[in-house]
CSV table of C-alpha atoms in Angstrom, one decimal:
chain,number,residue,atom,x,y,z
A,14,MET,CA,0.0,0.0,0.0
A,15,THR,CA,1.4,3.4,-0.9
A,16,ASP,CA,-1.3,5.9,0.0
A,17,ASP,CA,-2.4,7.3,3.4
A,18,ARG,CA,-5.9,5.9,3.4
A,19,LYS,CA,-6.8,3.2,6.0
A,20,ALA,CA,-7.6,0.6,3.4
A,21,LEU,CA,-9.2,-2.7,4.5
A,22,VAL,CA,-7.1,-5.7,3.5
A,23,PRO,CA,-8.8,-9.1,3.7
A,24,VAL,CA,-6.5,-11.8,5.1
A,25,TRP,CA,-7.1,-15.5,5.2
A,26,THR,CA,-5.5,-18.1,7.4
A,27,LEU,CA,-4.8,-21.1,5.3
A,28,ALA,CA,-3.8,-24.6,6.5
A,29,THR,CA,-2.4,-27.4,4.4
A,30,ALA,CA,-4.4,-30.1,6.2
A,31,ASP,CA,-7.3,-30.3,8.6
A,32,VAL,CA,-6.3,-28.4,11.7
A,33,ARG,CA,-8.0,-26.7,14.7
A,34,VAL,CA,-6.7,-23.8,16.7
A,35,SER,CA,-8.2,-21.7,19.4
A,36,GLY,CA,-8.4,-18.0,19.9
A,37,LEU,CA,-9.0,-16.8,16.4
A,38,THR,CA,-11.7,-14.4,15.5
A,39,ALA,CA,-12.8,-13.2,12.1
A,40,GLY,CA,-14.0,-9.7,11.2
A,41,GLU,CA,-12.0,-7.6,13.7
A,42,SER,CA,-9.3,-5.5,11.9
A,43,MET,CA,-5.7,-5.6,13.0
A,44,THR,CA,-2.4,-3.8,12.2
A,45,ALA,CA,0.4,-5.3,10.2
A,46,GLU,CA,2.4,-5.8,13.4
A,47,ARG,CA,-0.5,-7.7,15.0
A,48,LEU,CA,-0.8,-9.8,11.9
A,49,ALA,CA,2.9,-10.8,12.1
A,50,GLU,CA,2.4,-11.7,15.8
A,51,LEU,CA,-0.6,-13.9,14.8
A,52,ARG,CA,1.4,-15.7,12.2
A,53,GLY,CA,4.1,-16.5,14.8
A,54,VAL,CA,1.5,-17.8,17.3
A,55,LEU,CA,-0.2,-20.0,14.6
A,56,ALA,CA,3.1,-21.5,13.6
A,57,VAL,CA,3.7,-22.5,17.3
A,58,MET,CA,0.1,-23.7,17.9
A,59,ALA,CA,-0.4,-25.9,14.9
A,60,ASP,CA,1.4,-29.0,13.7
A,61,GLU,CA,0.5,-28.5,10.1
A,62,PRO,CA,1.9,-25.6,7.9
A,63,ILE,CA,-0.2,-22.5,8.3
A,64,VAL,CA,0.2,-19.4,6.1
A,65,THR,CA,-1.7,-16.1,5.6
A,66,LEU,CA,-3.0,-14.7,2.3
A,67,GLU,CA,-3.7,-11.0,1.8
A,68,VAL,CA,-5.4,-9.3,-1.2
A,69,HIS,CA,-4.2,-5.8,-2.1
A,70,PRO,CA,-5.1,-3.5,-5.1
A,71,LEU,CA,-2.8,-4.2,-8.0
A,72,PRO,CA,-0.2,-1.4,-8.3
A,73,ASP,CA,-0.3,0.8,-11.4
A,74,ARG,CA,3.3,0.0,-12.2
A,75,ILE,CA,4.6,-3.5,-11.7
A,76,ASP,CA,7.5,-5.2,-13.4
A,77,ARG,CA,5.9,-8.5,-14.5
A,78,GLY,CA,9.2,-9.5,-16.2
A,79,ARG,CA,10.6,-10.5,-12.8
A,80,GLY,CA,7.9,-13.2,-12.3
A,81,ILE,CA,6.7,-16.4,-13.8
A,82,PRO,CA,3.5,-16.0,-15.8
A,83,LEU,CA,0.8,-18.7,-15.7
A,84,ASP,CA,-2.4,-18.7,-17.8
A,85,ALA,CA,-5.9,-19.0,-16.4
A,86,ALA,CA,-6.0,-22.7,-17.0
A,87,SER,CA,-3.0,-23.5,-14.8
A,88,PRO,CA,-3.6,-25.2,-11.5
A,89,LEU,CA,-2.4,-22.3,-9.4
A,90,ALA,CA,-4.7,-19.8,-11.3
A,91,GLN,CA,-7.6,-22.1,-11.0
A,92,HIS,CA,-7.2,-22.8,-7.3
A,93,LEU,CA,-6.8,-19.0,-6.7
A,94,SER,CA,-9.9,-18.2,-8.8
A,95,GLN,CA,-12.0,-20.8,-7.0
A,96,PHE,CA,-10.8,-19.6,-3.6
A,97,VAL,CA,-11.6,-16.0,-4.4
A,98,THR,CA,-15.0,-16.7,-5.9
A,99,GLN,CA,-16.2,-18.7,-2.9
A,100,SER,CA,-14.8,-16.3,-0.4
A,101,ALA,CA,-16.5,-13.3,-2.1
A,102,ARG,CA,-19.9,-15.1,-1.7
A,103,SER,CA,-19.6,-15.1,2.1
A,104,SER,CA,-17.7,-11.8,2.8
A,105,LEU,CA,-18.6,-8.4,1.6
A,106,THR,CA,-15.1,-7.1,2.4
A,107,VAL,CA,-13.6,-9.8,0.1
A,108,ALA,CA,-16.2,-9.1,-2.6
A,109,ARG,CA,-15.3,-5.4,-2.6
A,110,ALA,CA,-11.6,-6.0,-2.6
A,111,THR,CA,-11.7,-8.4,-5.5
A,112,ALA,CA,-14.6,-6.8,-7.6
A,113,SER,CA,-12.2,-5.4,-10.3
A,114,GLY,CA,-10.8,-8.8,-11.0
A,115,GLU,CA,-7.3,-7.3,-10.8
A,116,SER,CA,-5.5,-7.8,-7.4
A,117,LEU,CA,-2.2,-8.5,-5.9
A,118,TYR,CA,-2.2,-11.5,-3.5
A,119,ARG,CA,0.5,-11.8,-0.9
A,120,MET,CA,1.0,-15.2,0.8
A,121,VAL,CA,3.3,-15.1,3.9
A,122,VAL,CA,4.9,-18.3,5.1
A,123,PRO,CA,6.1,-18.1,8.8
A,124,ALA,CA,9.8,-18.6,9.5
A,125,LYS,CA,9.1,-22.0,11.2
A,126,VAL,CA,7.3,-23.3,8.1
A,127,ALA,CA,9.8,-21.7,5.7
A,128,ALA,CA,12.5,-23.7,7.4
A,129,GLN,CA,10.8,-26.8,6.2
A,130,PHE,CA,11.7,-26.0,2.7
A,131,GLY,CA,15.3,-24.9,3.2
A,132,GLN,CA,17.3,-22.6,5.5
A,133,GLY,CA,19.1,-20.7,2.8
A,134,LEU,CA,16.5,-20.8,0.0
A,135,VAL,CA,15.2,-17.2,0.3
A,136,ARG,CA,17.5,-14.3,1.2
A,137,PRO,CA,17.3,-10.6,0.4
A,138,MET,CA,18.3,-9.5,-3.1
A,139,VAL,CA,19.4,-5.9,-3.1
A,140,PRO,CA,18.5,-4.2,-6.4
A,141,LYS,CA,21.0,-2.0,-8.2
A,142,GLY,CA,20.7,1.6,-7.3
A,143,ALA,CA,18.4,1.1,-4.3
A,144,ALA,CA,20.5,0.6,-1.2
A,145,GLY,CA,18.5,-0.9,1.6
A,146,GLY,CA,15.7,-2.0,-0.8
A,147,ILE,CA,14.6,-5.5,-1.7
A,148,HIS,CA,12.8,-6.8,-4.8
A,149,GLY,CA,9.0,-6.8,-4.3
A,150,ALA,CA,5.9,-5.6,-6.0
A,151,LEU,CA,4.1,-4.6,-2.9
A,152,VAL,CA,6.5,-3.5,-0.2
A,153,ASN,CA,8.2,-0.2,-0.2
A,154,SER,CA,12.0,0.5,-0.1
A,155,THR,CA,12.2,-0.3,3.6
A,156,GLY,CA,10.6,-3.7,3.1
A,157,ARG,CA,7.4,-2.7,5.0
A,158,ILE,CA,3.8,-2.4,4.0
A,159,ALA,CA,2.4,1.0,4.7
A,160,ALA,CA,1.2,1.2,8.2
A,161,GLN,CA,-2.2,2.7,7.2
A,162,ALA,CA,-3.5,-0.6,5.9
A,163,LYS,CA,-5.9,-2.5,8.3
A,164,PHE,CA,-6.1,-6.3,7.9
A,165,VAL,CA,-9.4,-7.9,8.3
A,166,PRO,CA,-9.4,-11.7,9.0
A,167,VAL,CA,-11.8,-13.7,6.8
A,168,GLY,CA,-13.4,-16.7,8.3
A,169,GLY,CA,-12.9,-20.2,7.1
A,170,ALA,CA,-16.0,-20.3,4.9
A,171,ALA,CA,-14.2,-21.2,1.7
A,172,ALA,CA,-11.6,-23.6,0.7
A,173,ALA,CA,-9.4,-24.3,-2.3
A,174,GLY,CA,-9.4,-28.1,-2.0
A,175,THR,CA,-7.8,-30.7,0.3
A,176,ALA,CA,-5.9,-32.6,-2.3
A,177,GLY,CA,-3.5,-31.9,-5.1
A,178,GLY,CA,-4.6,-31.5,-8.7
A,179,ALA,CA,-6.5,-28.9,-10.7
A,180,GLY,CA,-9.8,-30.7,-10.0
A,181,ALA,CA,-9.4,-30.9,-6.3
A,182,THR,CA,-12.7,-30.9,-4.4
A,183,VAL,CA,-13.6,-28.0,-2.1
A,184,GLY,CA,-13.5,-28.7,1.6
A,185,VAL,CA,-13.3,-26.9,4.9
A,186,ALA,CA,-11.2,-27.9,7.9
A,187,ALA,CA,-12.8,-30.2,10.5
A,188,ALA,CA,-15.1,-28.6,13.1
A,189,GLY,CA,-14.0,-28.0,16.7
A,190,GLY,CA,-12.0,-25.0,17.8
A,191,THR,CA,-11.5,-22.5,15.0
A,192,ALA,CA,-11.6,-24.2,11.6
A,193,LEU,CA,-8.9,-22.9,9.2
A,194,THR,CA,-9.4,-22.9,5.5
A,195,VAL,CA,-7.7,-26.0,4.0
A,196,ALA,CA,-5.9,-25.0,0.8
A,197,ALA,CA,-2.9,-27.4,0.4
A,198,PRO,CA,-2.8,-27.2,-3.4
A,199,LEU,CA,-2.9,-23.4,-3.4
A,200,VAL,CA,-0.1,-23.2,-0.8
A,201,LEU,CA,2.0,-25.8,-2.6
A,202,MET,CA,1.8,-24.2,-6.0
A,203,ALA,CA,2.3,-20.7,-4.8
A,204,VAL,CA,5.4,-21.7,-2.8
A,205,ALA,CA,6.7,-23.8,-5.7
A,206,VAL,CA,6.4,-21.0,-8.2
A,207,GLY,CA,7.6,-18.2,-5.9
A,208,VAL,CA,10.7,-20.2,-4.9
A,209,SER,CA,11.4,-21.1,-8.5
A,210,ALA,CA,11.1,-17.4,-9.5
A,211,HIS,CA,13.4,-16.4,-6.7
A,212,ALA,CA,16.0,-18.9,-7.9
A,213,ASP,CA,15.7,-17.7,-11.5
A,214,ARG,CA,16.2,-14.1,-10.4
A,215,LYS,CA,19.4,-15.1,-8.7
A,216,ARG,CA,20.4,-16.9,-11.9
A,217,GLN,CA,19.8,-13.7,-13.9
A,218,GLN,CA,22.0,-11.7,-11.5
A,219,ALA,CA,24.8,-14.2,-11.8
A,220,ILE,CA,24.6,-14.3,-15.6
A,221,GLU,CA,24.9,-10.5,-15.7
A,222,HIS,CA,28.0,-10.5,-13.4
A,223,ILE,CA,29.6,-13.4,-15.3
A,224,THR,CA,29.2,-11.7,-18.6
A,225,GLU,CA,30.8,-8.5,-17.3
A,226,LEU,CA,33.7,-10.5,-15.8
A,227,LEU,CA,34.4,-12.7,-18.9
A,228,GLU,CA,34.5,-9.6,-21.1
A,229,GLN,CA,37.5,-8.5,-19.1
A,230,LEU,CA,39.1,-11.9,-18.7
A,231,GLN,CA,38.7,-13.4,-22.2
A,232,GLU,CA,39.2,-16.8,-20.6
A,233,ASP,CA,37.9,-19.5,-23.0
A,234,LYS,CA,37.7,-22.3,-20.3
A,235,LEU,CA,35.6,-20.2,-18.0
A,236,ASP,CA,33.5,-19.0,-21.0
A,237,ASP,CA,32.8,-22.7,-21.8
A,238,GLU,CA,31.6,-23.3,-18.2
A,239,HIS,CA,29.4,-20.3,-18.4
A,240,SER,CA,27.9,-21.5,-21.7
A,241,ALA,CA,27.3,-25.0,-20.5
A,242,LEU,CA,25.3,-23.7,-17.4
A,243,ASP,CA,23.4,-21.0,-19.3
A,244,ALA,CA,22.3,-23.7,-21.8
A,245,CYS,CA,20.5,-25.5,-19.0
A,246,ARG,CA,17.9,-22.8,-18.7
A,247,ASN,CA,15.8,-23.8,-21.6
A,248,ALA,CA,15.3,-27.4,-20.4
A,249,ILE,CA,14.5,-26.1,-16.8
A,250,ASP,CA,12.0,-23.6,-18.1
A,251,LYS,CA,10.2,-26.2,-20.2
A,252,ALA,CA,10.1,-28.7,-17.3
A,253,THR,CA,8.8,-25.9,-15.0
A,254,ALA,CA,6.0,-25.1,-17.4
A,255,ILE,CA,5.0,-28.7,-17.8
A,256,LEU,CA,5.0,-29.5,-14.1
A,257,LEU,CA,3.1,-26.4,-13.1
A,258,ASP,CA,0.4,-27.5,-15.6
A,259,GLN,CA,0.5,-31.0,-13.9
A,260,GLY,CA,2.1,-32.7,-16.9
A,261,ARG,CA,4.7,-35.5,-16.8
A,262,LEU,CA,8.4,-34.9,-17.5
A,263,GLY,CA,9.9,-36.8,-20.4
A,264,VAL,CA,13.4,-37.6,-21.6
A,265,SER,CA,12.9,-35.4,-24.7
A,266,LEU,CA,13.0,-32.3,-22.5
A,267,GLY,CA,16.7,-32.7,-21.9
A,268,LEU,CA,16.4,-32.1,-18.2
A,269,ASP,CA,18.7,-35.1,-17.4
A,270,SER,CA,21.6,-33.6,-19.4
A,271,ALA,CA,21.0,-30.2,-17.8
A,272,VAL,CA,21.2,-31.7,-14.3
A,273,HIS,CA,24.4,-33.4,-15.3
A,274,ALA,CA,25.9,-30.1,-16.4
A,275,ILE,CA,24.8,-28.4,-13.2
A,276,ASP,CA,26.2,-31.3,-11.1
A,277,THR,CA,29.5,-31.0,-12.9
A,278,ALA,CA,29.6,-27.2,-12.2
A,279,LEU,CA,28.8,-27.8,-8.5
A,280,SER,CA,31.6,-30.4,-8.3
A,281,LYS,CA,34.0,-27.8,-9.6
A,282,ALA,CA,32.7,-25.2,-7.2
A,283,GLY,CA,33.1,-27.7,-4.3
A,284,ARG,CA,36.8,-28.3,-5.3
A,285,ARG,CA,37.5,-24.6,-5.6
A,286,LEU,CA,35.9,-23.9,-2.2
A,287,ALA,CA,38.1,-26.6,-0.6
A,288,ARG,CA,41.2,-25.0,-2.2
A,289,TRP,CA,40.2,-21.6,-0.9
A,290,GLN,CA,39.6,-22.8,2.6
A,291,SER,CA,42.9,-24.7,2.6
A,292,ALA,CA,44.7,-21.6,1.3
A,293,LEU,CA,43.2,-19.4,4.1
A,294,ASP,CA,44.1,-22.1,6.7
A,295,GLY,CA,47.7,-22.0,5.5
A,296,LEU,CA,48.1,-18.2,6.1
A,297,PRO,CA,50.0,-17.2,9.3
A,298,GLU,CA,47.4,-16.4,11.9
A,299,GLY,CA,47.2,-12.8,13.0
A,300,GLU,CA,49.9,-11.6,10.6
A,301,ALA,CA,49.6,-9.3,7.6
A,302,VAL,CA,49.6,-11.0,4.1
A,303,GLU,CA,51.5,-9.8,1.0
A,304,LEU,CA,49.2,-9.1,-1.9
A,305,ASP,CA,51.3,-11.3,-4.3
A,306,THR,CA,51.0,-14.2,-1.9
A,307,LEU,CA,47.2,-13.8,-1.7
A,308,THR,CA,46.7,-13.5,-5.5
A,309,LYS,CA,48.5,-16.9,-6.0
A,310,SER,CA,45.5,-18.7,-4.4
A,311,PHE,CA,42.9,-16.1,-5.3
A,312,PRO,CA,43.8,-14.7,-8.7
A,313,GLY,CA,42.2,-11.4,-9.4
A,314,VAL,CA,40.9,-10.9,-5.9
A,315,ASP,CA,42.4,-7.4,-5.8
A,316,ASP,CA,40.5,-6.3,-9.0
A,317,HIS,CA,36.9,-5.9,-10.1
A,318,GLY,CA,37.4,-8.8,-12.5
A,319,GLY,CA,39.6,-11.7,-12.1
A,320,THR,CA,39.4,-15.5,-12.1
A,321,PHE,CA,38.5,-15.7,-8.5
A,322,ARG,CA,35.4,-13.5,-8.8
A,323,THR,CA,34.3,-15.3,-11.9
A,324,HIS,CA,34.6,-18.6,-10.0
A,325,LEU,CA,32.3,-17.1,-7.3
A,326,GLU,CA,29.7,-16.1,-9.9
A,327,LEU,CA,29.8,-19.5,-11.6
A,328,ALA,CA,29.2,-21.2,-8.3
A,329,ALA,CA,26.3,-18.8,-7.6
A,330,LEU,CA,24.8,-19.6,-11.1
A,331,ALA,CA,25.1,-23.4,-10.6
A,332,ILE,CA,23.5,-23.2,-7.1
A,333,ALA,CA,20.6,-21.1,-8.5
A,334,LEU,CA,20.0,-23.5,-11.3
A,335,MET,CA,20.0,-26.5,-9.0
A,336,ARG,CA,17.6,-24.8,-6.7
A,337,ARG,CA,15.1,-24.6,-9.6
A,338,VAL,CA,15.7,-28.3,-10.4
A,339,ILE,CA,15.1,-29.2,-6.7
A,340,VAL,CA,11.8,-27.4,-6.8
A,341,LEU,CA,10.8,-29.3,-9.9
A,342,GLN,CA,11.7,-32.6,-8.2
A,343,ALA,CA,9.8,-31.6,-5.1
A,344,VAL,CA,6.6,-30.7,-7.0
A,345,GLU,CA,6.8,-34.0,-9.0
A,346,HIS,CA,7.0,-35.9,-5.7
A,347,ALA,CA,4.1,-34.0,-4.2
A,348,GLN,CA,1.9,-34.5,-7.3
A,349,SER,CA,2.6,-38.2,-7.3
A,350,GLU,CA,0.7,-38.5,-4.0
A,351,PRO,CA,-1.9,-35.7,-4.0
A,352,GLY,CA,-3.2,-36.7,-0.5
A,353,ASN,CA,-0.3,-35.0,1.3
A,354,PRO,CA,1.4,-32.8,-1.3
A,355,PHE,CA,3.0,-30.3,1.1
A,356,GLU,CA,4.7,-33.1,3.2
A,357,HIS,CA,6.3,-34.6,0.1
A,358,PHE,CA,7.2,-31.1,-1.2
A,359,THR,CA,9.0,-29.9,2.0
A,360,ARG,CA,10.7,-33.2,2.6
A,361,ALA,CA,12.2,-33.3,-0.9
A,362,LEU,CA,13.3,-29.6,-0.8
A,363,LYS,CA,14.9,-29.9,2.7
A,364,ARG,CA,16.9,-33.0,1.9
A,365,ASP,CA,18.3,-32.1,-1.5
A,366,GLN,CA,19.2,-28.5,-0.9
A,367,GLN,CA,21.1,-29.0,2.3
A,368,ARG,CA,24.4,-29.4,0.4
A,369,LEU,CA,23.6,-26.2,-1.5
A,370,ASP,CA,23.1,-24.3,1.7
A,371,GLU,CA,26.3,-25.7,3.1
A,372,MET,CA,28.2,-24.6,-0.1
A,373,GLU,CA,26.7,-21.1,0.0
A,374,LEU,CA,27.6,-20.8,3.7
A,375,GLY,CA,31.1,-22.1,3.0
A,376,ILE,CA,31.7,-19.5,0.3
A,377,GLY,CA,30.3,-16.8,2.5
A,378,ARG,CA,32.7,-17.7,5.3
A,379,VAL,CA,35.6,-17.6,2.8
A,380,LEU,CA,34.6,-14.1,1.7
A,381,VAL,CA,34.3,-12.9,5.3
A,382,ARG,CA,37.8,-14.3,6.2
A,383,LEU,CA,39.3,-12.7,3.1
A,384,SER,CA,37.7,-9.3,3.9
A,385,ALA,CA,39.2,-9.4,7.4
A,386,LEU,CA,42.8,-9.9,6.2
A,387,GLU,CA,45.4,-7.2,6.6
A,388,LEU,CA,47.7,-6.6,3.6
A,389,ALA,CA,51.4,-6.2,4.2
A,390,ARG,CA,53.8,-3.9,2.5
A,391,PRO,CA,55.8,-5.8,-0.2
A,392,ASN,CA,59.2,-7.1,0.8
A,393,GLY,CA,62.1,-5.5,-0.9
A,394,LEU,CA,65.4,-3.6,-0.5
A,395,ARG,CA,63.9,-0.2,-1.3
A,396,PRO,CA,62.8,1.8,1.7
A,397,VAL,CA,60.4,3.9,-0.4
A,398,PHE,CA,57.7,2.7,-2.7
A,399,THR,CA,56.4,4.3,-5.9
A,400,THR,CA,53.1,6.1,-6.0
A,401,GLY,CA,51.7,3.3,-8.3
A,402,GLU,CA,52.6,0.6,-5.8
A,403,VAL,CA,51.0,2.5,-2.9
A,404,ASP,CA,47.8,3.1,-5.0
A,405,ARG,CA,47.6,-0.6,-6.0
A,406,LEU,CA,47.9,-1.6,-2.3
A,407,MET,CA,45.2,0.8,-1.2
A,408,ARG,CA,42.9,-0.2,-4.0
A,409,ALA,CA,43.4,-3.9,-3.3
A,410,ALA,CA,42.8,-3.4,0.4
A,411,PHE,CA,39.5,-1.6,-0.3
A,412,ARG,CA,38.3,-4.2,-2.8
A,413,ILE,CA,39.2,-7.1,-0.6
A,414,HIS,CA,37.6,-5.6,2.5
A,415,GLN,CA,34.4,-5.1,0.4
A,416,LEU,CA,34.1,-8.9,-0.2
A,417,GLY,CA,32.5,-9.4,3.2
A,418,GLY,CA,29.8,-6.8,2.7
A,419,GLY,CA,26.3,-8.2,2.7
A,420,VAL,CA,27.5,-11.8,3.1
A,421,MET,CA,25.2,-14.0,5.2
A,422,VAL,CA,27.2,-16.6,7.1
A,423,ASP,CA,24.3,-18.1,9.1
A,424,SER,CA,21.2,-20.0,8.0
A,425,ARG,CA,18.5,-18.2,10.0
A,426,THR,CA,15.2,-18.3,8.2
A,427,THR,CA,12.8,-15.3,8.1
A,428,ASP,CA,9.1,-15.1,7.2
A,429,VAL,CA,8.8,-15.5,3.4
A,430,ALA,CA,6.4,-13.5,1.2
A,431,ILE,CA,5.1,-14.7,-2.2
A,432,GLU,CA,3.3,-12.1,-4.3
A,433,ILE,CA,0.9,-13.1,-7.0
A,434,ALA,CA,-0.6,-10.6,-9.5
A,435,ARG,CA,-4.0,-11.7,-10.9
A,436,ASP,CA,-5.5,-10.2,-14.0
A,437,LYS,CA,-9.2,-10.0,-15.1
A,438,ASP,CA,-8.9,-13.0,-17.3
A,439,GLY,CA,-7.7,-15.1,-14.4
A,440,SER,CA,-4.1,-15.4,-15.4
A,441,VAL,CA,-1.4,-14.8,-12.8
A,442,VAL,CA,2.2,-13.7,-12.5
A,443,VAL,CA,4.1,-15.1,-9.5
A,444,PHE,CA,7.0,-12.9,-8.3
A,445,PRO,CA,10.2,-14.1,-6.6
A,446,ALA,CA,9.7,-15.2,-3.0
A,447,LEU,CA,11.3,-12.6,-0.7
A,448,PRO,CA,11.9,-12.2,3.1
A,449,ALA,CA,8.7,-10.7,4.6
A,450,SER,CA,8.5,-7.7,7.0
A,451,ALA,CA,5.8,-6.9,9.4
């Protein structure tokens, strides 16, 4: 929300299975901060994953190119349309908020639930030219929804289905306590597409950086690595489209060869990471390091380009591509047993991406250790150094110290927001999942 009006924002509490909780009331408005507290309480109270879904006016300007578009016939769009239609029948607030047919839906997954599908999966992505900002269609530059919005809980009078599949039957959570709307397919598909879009956004950023670096390096071997990874995108995009339409993956897609190329790149990244860690372990503890000594193990670390920085971006690209593949595998597992899609989805995600989280954390720790190093004056017989040598040392120190900026070396999970723009024809665009703020 960007204006000063106290707009009423309908918010649903969705469960992925039959669940009962106490102490929830519908119809009484609350602030964004109170809503965040409610999400935390629900995450503690219930054994099953519980998320909230808000509906906001669609912004006049929105960069749809950042998201993944799905037509009105896709399962996610159908589940969302069914959900909105039935909710509007029983709630005047919902009917008014969705009357235009164009809305921005925001699903927030609490940190406890987000941890089920990976510790390091969703992290802030700072856009160029907007320090302190994060990518998002709804939030402002501080990552917060305007405080003027009032959130109105909507009762569990509608549901998007209790089983997977586009034709899932409508059902409401079992009676007793407060019944939450059961919408496992809606939650599953929204999380899957949002996470996939987030990983693809990181892929785009890595590609941009690699292209810039390779133009400076003119290194054929690294260019071949880049080309092999970039060629995987087509197969992954096709597989994503098929699975999100609940089709079956076939050999003709070329996904197997794409996964092989990504695995090869991850293997190279793992070996490079081990060498970097060994090189840092071999440095004298607490002593200044000569720049020439450092660049032997980390070539180009003192420059904007360089082999080391290209290796970092290639690792980031491979990780981003594999995260998309893992989402595909998780969705396929979930759709094979529609009775409990979210359980299969989260189990597959958490198991397979643990090694990716560990690699990212390992690279982050290497960068932090590098940034903390003190550079020594070059050894030599001359008591005075030239202006060029001094300038090089100062530039190198500055660039090396910058390596640790913005690096996350822990795996704490925050609430995750997934934004979905819905048009009048029922089609949707799902934007990259991002850390949510109150």
